[in-house]
Amino acid sequence: MRVRACGVSDVGLARAHNEDTFGLDHPRGLFVVADGMGGHSHGEVAAQIAVDAIRDFIDKSLDHDTTWPFVYDSRLLRHSNLLKTAVRLAHDKVLRAIRDDRSLHGMGTTVVGFFLRGSVAAVAHVGDSRAYRFRNGTLDQLTQDHTWVHEQVVAGFLSKEQARAHPLKNVVTRALGGESEVVVDVREVEVQPGDLYLLCSDGLTTMLGDKDIKERLGKGRTLEEACRGLVADANARGGFDNVTVVLLGIEEPEEGDEEEEDETETE
Ligand code: CA
């Protein structure tokens, strides 16, 4: 399959720094959003380490069929295992950066990654950055937040809407750079031409509900307009946090196609 991609990261209206970041790696079909945390703008350091580490590992290991030095999950395809391992290594790199420079203590980052080979996308995440699929007018969330409020939703104590407005909505139960071990959730999704995939930080999803996102994606404009529209909608609701949106459009592969890339960053 062929992917068109657009990414926009915006500081929002309330924060001094943008601690989100994203990476688009077209040749490899790898797309990542990370939402950093930690005082003194160190969150952006953690987020950048994570995006770079994931990209570097995939870059190094994709074409080499050497012995597998990591835990290999035989239920998953090779590229899903690569992505899972890349996220684990990103966690190790964030921890190492903290060990090497105590002033970075307390930094961490969430991450969501989408890695497409053939017609199967591996979707991996840690924390509350999300992946959605928009297909035939239906929006499906592909990731389950690693947050305290999500646990309350699963247990039936809070509705999804209550969780979105809850004072503890930002409390993540898993992050890169947190506990010494990190558990990475990975799933595989068979993609179809016409699908749209959205990767985003919680700055989007705390400001917009699924219905708002669906409406915006259903307007059927270009990817860039949809990306900018989502960010503008989040800011129109108050823009309390950094907002990052990566949109991926799946198309039929065409012989000799030039792959298109559209990368935009605003502060
Ligand atoms: Ca955030």
GROMACS .gro file of N, CA, C and O in nm, residues 21-119:
model
  396
   21THR      N    1   0.634   1.591   1.987
   21THR     CA    2   0.706   1.586   1.861
   21THR      C    3   0.653   1.470   1.777
   21THR      O    4   0.577   1.387   1.827
   22PHE      N    5   0.689   1.472   1.649
   22PHE     CA    6   0.646   1.360   1.565
   22PHE      C    7   0.753   1.332   1.461
   22PHE      O    8   0.841   1.414   1.437
   23GLY      N    9   0.746   1.213   1.402
   23GLY     CA   10   0.840   1.176   1.296
   23GLY      C   11   0.765   1.107   1.184
   23GLY      O   12   0.679   1.023   1.209
   24LEU      N   13   0.794   1.148   1.060
   24LEU     CA   14   0.736   1.083   0.942
   24LEU      C   15   0.852   1.023   0.863
   24LEU      O   16   0.940   1.097   0.819
   25ASP      N   17   0.854   0.892   0.849
   25ASP     CA   18   0.960   0.826   0.772
   25ASP      C   19   0.894   0.749   0.659
   25ASP      O   20   0.861   0.631   0.671
   26HIS      N   21   0.873   0.821   0.550
   26HIS     CA   22   0.802   0.762   0.436
   26HIS      C   23   0.866   0.639   0.377
   26HIS      O   24   0.798   0.539   0.354
   27PRO      N   25   0.997   0.642   0.350
   27PRO     CA   26   1.055   0.525   0.285
   27PRO      C   27   1.031   0.398   0.363
   27PRO      O   28   1.017   0.291   0.305
   28ARG      N   29   1.028   0.407   0.494
   28ARG     CA   30   1.010   0.287   0.576
   28ARG      C   31   0.865   0.265   0.621
   28ARG      O   32   0.835   0.166   0.686
   29GLY      N   33   0.778   0.360   0.593
   29GLY     CA   34   0.638   0.344   0.634
   29GLY      C   35   0.621   0.355   0.785
   29GLY      O   36   0.534   0.292   0.844
   30LEU      N   37   0.707   0.436   0.848
   30LEU     CA   38   0.707   0.449   0.994
   30LEU      C   39   0.666   0.591   1.035
   30LEU      O   40   0.723   0.689   0.986
   31PHE      N   41   0.569   0.598   1.126
   31PHE     CA   42   0.514   0.727   1.169
   31PHE      C   43   0.498   0.725   1.320
   31PHE      O   44   0.444   0.627   1.374
   32VAL      N   45   0.544   0.830   1.388
   32VAL     CA   46   0.548   0.829   1.534
   32VAL      C   47   0.504   0.964   1.590
   32VAL      O   48   0.540   1.069   1.535
   33VAL      N   49   0.428   0.961   1.698
   33VAL     CA   50   0.396   1.081   1.776
   33VAL      C   51   0.441   1.056   1.919
   33VAL      O   52   0.417   0.947   1.973
   34ALA      N   53   0.507   1.155   1.981
   34ALA     CA   54   0.549   1.143   2.121
   34ALA      C   55   0.511   1.270   2.195
   34ALA      O   56   0.522   1.380   2.140
   35ASP      N   57   0.466   1.254   2.316
   35ASP     CA   58   0.420   1.365   2.399
   35ASP      C   59   0.501   1.363   2.528
   35ASP      O   60   0.480   1.280   2.616
   36GLY      N   61   0.598   1.455   2.535
   36GLY     CA   62   0.691   1.454   2.648
   36GLY      C   63   0.633   1.519   2.772
   36GLY      O   64   0.541   1.600   2.765
   37MET      N   65   0.690   1.482   2.885
   37MET     CA   66   0.649   1.542   3.012
   37MET      C   67   0.772   1.560   3.100
   37MET      O   68   0.875   1.497   3.078
   38GLY      N   69   0.759   1.647   3.199
   38GLY     CA   70   0.872   1.675   3.288
   38GLY      C   71   0.899   1.824   3.285
   38GLY      O   72   0.888   1.886   3.180
   39GLY      N   73   0.936   1.878   3.399
   39GLY     CA   74   0.949   2.023   3.412
   39GLY      C   75   1.059   2.082   3.326
   39GLY      O   76   1.138   2.011   3.265
   40HIS      N   77   1.066   2.213   3.321
   40HIS     CA   78   1.173   2.288   3.253
   40HIS      C   79   1.189   2.244   3.108
   40HIS      O   80   1.300   2.237   3.057
   41SER      N   81   1.079   2.213   3.045
   41SER     CA   82   1.076   2.176   2.903
   41SER      C   83   1.162   2.055   2.870
   41SER      O   84   1.202   2.035   2.757
   42HIS      N   85   1.193   1.971   2.970
   42HIS     CA   86   1.268   1.849   2.941
   42HIS      C   87   1.183   1.744   2.871
   42HIS      O   88   1.236   1.649   2.816
   43GLY      N   89   1.052   1.765   2.876
   43GLY     CA   90   0.963   1.672   2.808
   43GLY      C   91   0.996   1.662   2.661
   43GLY      O   92   0.995   1.555   2.602
   44GLU      N   93   1.031   1.776   2.602
   44GLU     CA   94   1.061   1.772   2.458
   44GLU      C   95   1.189   1.695   2.431
   44GLU      O   96   1.205   1.637   2.324
   45VAL      N   97   1.281   1.694   2.530
   45VAL     CA   98   1.403   1.614   2.515
   45VAL      C   99   1.367   1.466   2.510
   45VAL      O  100   1.410   1.391   2.422
   46ALA      N  101   1.283   1.423   2.605
   46ALA     CA  102   1.242   1.282   2.610
   46ALA      C  103   1.167   1.243   2.483
   46ALA      O  104   1.191   1.135   2.426
   47ALA      N  105   1.078   1.330   2.438
   47ALA     CA  106   0.998   1.298   2.319
   47ALA      C  107   1.088   1.283   2.196
   47ALA      O  108   1.071   1.192   2.115
   48GLN      N  109   1.186   1.372   2.185
   48GLN     CA  110   1.275   1.366   2.068
   48GLN      C  111   1.364   1.242   2.075
   48GLN      O  112   1.387   1.177   1.972
   49ILE      N  113   1.413   1.209   2.195
   49ILE     CA  114   1.495   1.087   2.210
   49ILE      C  115   1.413   0.967   2.163
   49ILE      O  116   1.463   0.880   2.091
   50ALA      N  117   1.287   0.962   2.203
   50ALA     CA  118   1.203   0.846   2.169
   50ALA      C  119   1.182   0.836   2.018
   50ALA      O  120   1.200   0.728   1.960
   51VAL      N  121   1.146   0.947   1.956
   51VAL     CA  122   1.120   0.943   1.811
   51VAL      C  123   1.248   0.904   1.736
   51VAL      O  124   1.246   0.819   1.646
   52ASP      N  125   1.361   0.961   1.777
   52ASP     CA  126   1.488   0.930   1.709
   52ASP      C  127   1.528   0.785   1.731
   52ASP      O  128   1.575   0.718   1.639
   53ALA      N  129   1.510   0.737   1.854
   53ALA     CA  130   1.552   0.600   1.886
   53ALA      C  131   1.470   0.498   1.807
   53ALA      O  132   1.523   0.398   1.758
   54ILE      N  133   1.341   0.523   1.794
   54ILE     CA  134   1.254   0.430   1.720
   54ILE      C  135   1.295   0.430   1.573
   54ILE      O  136   1.314   0.325   1.512
   55ARG      N  137   1.314   0.547   1.518
   55ARG     CA  138   1.352   0.558   1.377
   55ARG      C  139   1.488   0.491   1.353
   55ARG      O  140   1.505   0.416   1.258
   56ASP      N  141   1.585   0.517   1.442
   56ASP     CA  142   1.719   0.460   1.424
   56ASP      C  143   1.716   0.309   1.429
   56ASP      O  144   1.783   0.242   1.350
   57PHE      N  145   1.642   0.254   1.524
   57PHE     CA  146   1.640   0.109   1.537
   57PHE      C  147   1.577   0.044   1.414
   57PHE      O  148   1.629  -0.054   1.360
   58ILE      N  149   1.466   0.099   1.370
   58ILE     CA  150   1.399   0.043   1.250
   58ILE      C  151   1.492   0.055   1.130
   58ILE      O  152   1.508  -0.037   1.050
   59ASP      N  153   1.557   0.169   1.120
   59ASP     CA  154   1.648   0.195   1.010
   59ASP      C  155   1.760   0.090   1.005
   59ASP      O  156   1.793   0.036   0.901
   60LYS      N  157   1.816   0.060   1.123
   60LYS     CA  158   1.929  -0.034   1.130
   60LYS      C  159   1.887  -0.178   1.110
   60LYS      O  160   1.962  -0.258   1.056
   61SER      N  161   1.770  -0.213   1.160
   61SER     CA  162   1.737  -0.356   1.168
   61SER      C  163   1.644  -0.404   1.058
   61SER      O  164   1.631  -0.524   1.037
   62LEU      N  165   1.582  -0.312   0.985
   62LEU     CA  166   1.477  -0.353   0.891
   62LEU      C  167   1.527  -0.449   0.784
   62LEU      O  168   1.463  -0.550   0.755
   63ASP      N  169   1.642  -0.416   0.727
   63ASP     CA  170   1.690  -0.496   0.613
   63ASP      C  171   1.788  -0.606   0.652
   63ASP      O  172   1.841  -0.674   0.566
   64HIS      N  173   1.813  -0.620   0.779
   64HIS     CA  174   1.912  -0.720   0.822
   64HIS      C  175   1.842  -0.836   0.890
   64HIS      O  176   1.784  -0.819   0.996
   65ASP      N  177   1.851  -0.951   0.829
   65ASP     CA  178   1.785  -1.066   0.888
   65ASP      C  179   1.883  -1.143   0.976
   65ASP      O  180   1.903  -1.262   0.957
   66THR      N  181   1.941  -1.073   1.070
   66THR     CA  182   2.038  -1.138   1.159
   66THR      C  183   1.964  -1.206   1.272
   66THR      O  184   1.842  -1.198   1.281
   67THR      N  185   2.037  -1.274   1.358
   67THR     CA  186   1.972  -1.340   1.472
   67THR      C  187   1.903  -1.235   1.558
   67THR      O  188   1.951  -1.123   1.573
   68TRP      N  189   1.792  -1.274   1.613
   68TRP     CA  190   1.710  -1.181   1.688
   68TRP      C  191   1.759  -1.172   1.832
   68TRP      O  192   1.747  -1.266   1.907
   69PRO      N  193   1.815  -1.057   1.872
   69PRO     CA  194   1.872  -1.049   2.007
   69PRO      C  195   1.771  -1.009   2.114
   69PRO      O  196   1.807  -0.987   2.228
   70PHE      N  197   1.644  -0.999   2.078
   70PHE     CA  198   1.544  -0.951   2.173
   70PHE      C  199   1.434  -1.055   2.189
   70PHE      O  200   1.428  -1.151   2.113
   71VAL      N  201   1.347  -1.032   2.282
   71VAL     CA  202   1.234  -1.123   2.300
   71VAL      C  203   1.147  -1.115   2.175
   71VAL      O  204   1.105  -1.007   2.133
   72TYR      N  205   1.122  -1.230   2.113
   72TYR     CA  206   1.046  -1.233   1.988
   72TYR      C  207   0.909  -1.293   2.016
   72TYR      O  208   0.899  -1.404   2.067
   73ASP      N  209   0.805  -1.217   1.982
   73ASP     CA  210   0.669  -1.265   2.004
   73ASP      C  211   0.621  -1.332   1.874
   73ASP      O  212   0.595  -1.265   1.775
   74SER      N  213   0.611  -1.465   1.878
   74SER     CA  214   0.581  -1.539   1.754
   74SER      C  215   0.437  -1.516   1.705
   74SER      O  216   0.403  -1.552   1.594
   75ARG      N  217   0.353  -1.454   1.789
   75ARG     CA  218   0.216  -1.423   1.745
   75ARG      C  219   0.213  -1.299   1.656
   75ARG      O  220   0.112  -1.269   1.593
   76LEU      N  221   0.323  -1.225   1.657
   76LEU     CA  222   0.327  -1.101   1.579
   76LEU      C  223   0.419  -1.116   1.458
   76LEU      O  224   0.513  -1.195   1.459
   77LEU      N  225   0.392  -1.038   1.354
   77LEU     CA  226   0.478  -1.034   1.237
   77LEU      C  227   0.613  -0.972   1.275
   77LEU      O  228   0.626  -0.905   1.376
   78ARG      N  229   0.710  -0.995   1.185
   78ARG     CA  230   0.845  -0.947   1.215
   78ARG      C  231   0.846  -0.795   1.235
   78ARG      O  232   0.909  -0.745   1.328
   79HIS      N  233   0.776  -0.722   1.148
   79HIS     CA  234   0.786  -0.575   1.161
   79HIS      C  235   0.715  -0.524   1.287
   79HIS      O  236   0.752  -0.422   1.342
   80SER      N  237   0.616  -0.600   1.335
   80SER     CA  238   0.551  -0.562   1.461
   80SER      C  239   0.648  -0.584   1.577
   80SER      O  240   0.655  -0.504   1.671
   81ASN      N  241   0.723  -0.695   1.569
   81ASN     CA  242   0.827  -0.719   1.670
   81ASN      C  243   0.934  -0.610   1.667
   81ASN      O  244   0.983  -0.567   1.772
   82LEU      N  245   0.969  -0.568   1.546
   82LEU     CA  246   1.069  -0.461   1.535
   82LEU      C  247   1.019  -0.334   1.604
   82LEU      O  248   1.093  -0.268   1.677
   83LEU      N  249   0.893  -0.300   1.578
   83LEU     CA  250   0.839  -0.177   1.637
   83LEU      C  251   0.833  -0.188   1.790
   83LEU      O  252   0.870  -0.095   1.861
   84LYS      N  253   0.790  -0.305   1.838
   84LYS     CA  254   0.782  -0.325   1.983
   84LYS      C  255   0.921  -0.310   2.047
   84LYS      O  256   0.938  -0.244   2.149
   85THR      N  257   1.019  -0.372   1.982
   85THR     CA  258   1.156  -0.364   2.034
   85THR      C  259   1.207  -0.220   2.026
   85THR      O  260   1.274  -0.172   2.119
   86ALA      N  261   1.173  -0.151   1.918
   86ALA     CA  262   1.217  -0.011   1.903
   86ALA      C  263   1.163   0.075   2.016
   86ALA      O  264   1.235   0.160   2.070
   87VAL      N  265   1.039   0.052   2.055
   87VAL     CA  266   0.979   0.132   2.163
   87VAL      C  267   1.047   0.099   2.296
   87VAL      O  268   1.076   0.187   2.377
   88ARG      N  269   1.077  -0.032   2.316
   88ARG     CA  270   1.149  -0.070   2.440
   88ARG      C  271   1.286  -0.004   2.446
   88ARG      O  272   1.330   0.044   2.551
   89LEU      N  273   1.355  -0.003   2.332
   89LEU     CA  274   1.488   0.057   2.329
   89LEU      C  275   1.479   0.208   2.349
   89LEU      O  276   1.567   0.268   2.411
   90ALA      N  277   1.371   0.269   2.299
   90ALA     CA  278   1.351   0.412   2.320
   90ALA      C  279   1.337   0.441   2.470
   90ALA      O  280   1.393   0.539   2.522
   91HIS      N  281   1.265   0.354   2.539
   91HIS     CA  282   1.251   0.365   2.685
   91HIS      C  283   1.389   0.359   2.752
   91HIS      O  284   1.423   0.443   2.836
   92ASP      N  285   1.470   0.261   2.711
   92ASP     CA  286   1.606   0.248   2.768
   92ASP      C  287   1.687   0.375   2.742
   92ASP      O  288   1.763   0.420   2.829
   93LYS      N  289   1.670   0.432   2.623
   93LYS     CA  290   1.749   0.552   2.590
   93LYS      C  291   1.707   0.672   2.675
   93LYS      O  292   1.791   0.752   2.716
   94VAL      N  293   1.578   0.684   2.701
   94VAL     CA  294   1.531   0.794   2.787
   94VAL      C  295   1.588   0.774   2.929
   94VAL      O  296   1.641   0.869   2.990
   95LEU      N  297   1.582   0.649   2.979
   95LEU     CA  298   1.637   0.621   3.113
   95LEU      C  299   1.787   0.652   3.118
   95LEU      O  300   1.837   0.708   3.216
   96ARG      N  301   1.858   0.613   3.012
   96ARG     CA  302   2.003   0.636   3.009
   96ARG      C  303   2.033   0.786   3.009
   96ARG      O  304   2.124   0.832   3.078
   97ALA      N  305   1.955   0.863   2.935
   97ALA     CA  306   1.976   1.009   2.931
   97ALA      C  307   1.957   1.069   3.070
   97ALA      O  308   2.031   1.159   3.111
   98ILE      N  309   1.859   1.015   3.144
   98ILE     CA  310   1.833   1.066   3.280
   98ILE      C  311   1.949   1.028   3.372
   98ILE      O  312   1.994   1.109   3.453
   99ARG      N  313   2.001   0.905   3.356
   99ARG     CA  314   2.115   0.861   3.438
   99ARG      C  315   2.238   0.947   3.411
   99ARG      O  316   2.313   0.980   3.502
  100ASP      N  317   2.257   0.984   3.284
  100ASP     CA  318   2.376   1.061   3.245
  100ASP      C  319   2.366   1.207   3.285
  100ASP      O  320   2.467   1.276   3.294
  101ASP      N  321   2.246   1.258   3.301
  101ASP     CA  322   2.230   1.400   3.332
  101ASP      C  323   2.114   1.413   3.432
  101ASP      O  324   1.998   1.411   3.393
  102ARG      N  325   2.152   1.429   3.559
  102ARG     CA  326   2.050   1.428   3.665
  102ARG      C  327   1.951   1.543   3.650
  102ARG      O  328   1.841   1.539   3.704
  103SER      N  329   1.990   1.648   3.577
  103SER     CA  330   1.896   1.760   3.561
  103SER      C  331   1.774   1.718   3.478
  103SER      O  332   1.673   1.788   3.476
  104LEU      N  333   1.786   1.604   3.409
  104LEU     CA  334   1.673   1.557   3.328
  104LEU      C  335   1.580   1.466   3.408
  104LEU      O  336   1.481   1.416   3.354
  105HIS      N  337   1.613   1.445   3.534
  105HIS     CA  338   1.532   1.357   3.619
  105HIS      C  339   1.384   1.399   3.614
  105HIS      O  340   1.353   1.517   3.623
  106GLY      N  341   1.298   1.303   3.599
  106GLY     CA  342   1.154   1.332   3.596
  106GLY      C  343   1.098   1.344   3.457
  106GLY      O  344   0.977   1.352   3.439
  107MET      N  345   1.186   1.346   3.357
  107MET     CA  346   1.130   1.355   3.220
  107MET      C  347   1.081   1.218   3.175
  107MET      O  348   1.125   1.113   3.222
  108GLY      N  349   0.988   1.221   3.085
  108GLY     CA  350   0.934   1.098   3.028
  108GLY      C  351   0.855   1.133   2.904
  108GLY      O  352   0.844   1.250   2.867
  109THR      N  353   0.802   1.033   2.839
  109THR     CA  354   0.722   1.061   2.720
  109THR      C  355   0.626   0.947   2.691
  109THR      O  356   0.655   0.831   2.723
  110THR      N  357   0.514   0.981   2.635
  110THR     CA  358   0.426   0.880   2.578
  110THR      C  359   0.471   0.859   2.434
  110THR      O  360   0.548   0.939   2.381
  111VAL      N  361   0.422   0.755   2.371
  111VAL     CA  362   0.454   0.737   2.230
  111VAL      C  363   0.346   0.652   2.164
  111VAL      O  364   0.286   0.565   2.227
  112VAL      N  365   0.318   0.686   2.038
  112VAL     CA  366   0.237   0.597   1.956
  112VAL      C  367   0.305   0.587   1.820
  112VAL      O  368   0.346   0.688   1.762
  113GLY      N  369   0.322   0.462   1.774
  113GLY     CA  370   0.391   0.440   1.647
  113GLY      C  371   0.306   0.356   1.553
  113GLY      O  372   0.228   0.269   1.597
  114PHE      N  373   0.319   0.383   1.424
  114PHE     CA  374   0.244   0.313   1.318
  114PHE      C  375   0.348   0.272   1.215
  114PHE      O  376   0.420   0.356   1.162
  115PHE      N  377   0.357   0.141   1.189
  115PHE     CA  378   0.463   0.090   1.102
  115PHE      C  379   0.398  -0.003   1.000
  115PHE      O  380   0.353  -0.112   1.034
  116LEU      N  381   0.394   0.042   0.876
  116LEU     CA  382   0.323  -0.031   0.771
  116LEU      C  383   0.420  -0.106   0.681
  116LEU      O  384   0.514  -0.046   0.626
  117ARG      N  385   0.399  -0.237   0.669
  117ARG     CA  386   0.471  -0.318   0.570
  117ARG      C  387   0.365  -0.395   0.494
  117ARG      O  388   0.285  -0.466   0.556
  118GLY      N  389   0.365  -0.384   0.364
  118GLY     CA  390   0.261  -0.451   0.286
  118GLY      C  391   0.126  -0.392   0.322
  118GLY      O  392   0.107  -0.272   0.316
  119SER      N  393   0.034  -0.480   0.363
  119SER     CA  394  -0.099  -0.428   0.397
  119SER      C  395  -0.126  -0.435   0.547
  119SER      O  396  -0.239  -0.416   0.591
   0.00000   0.00000   0.00000
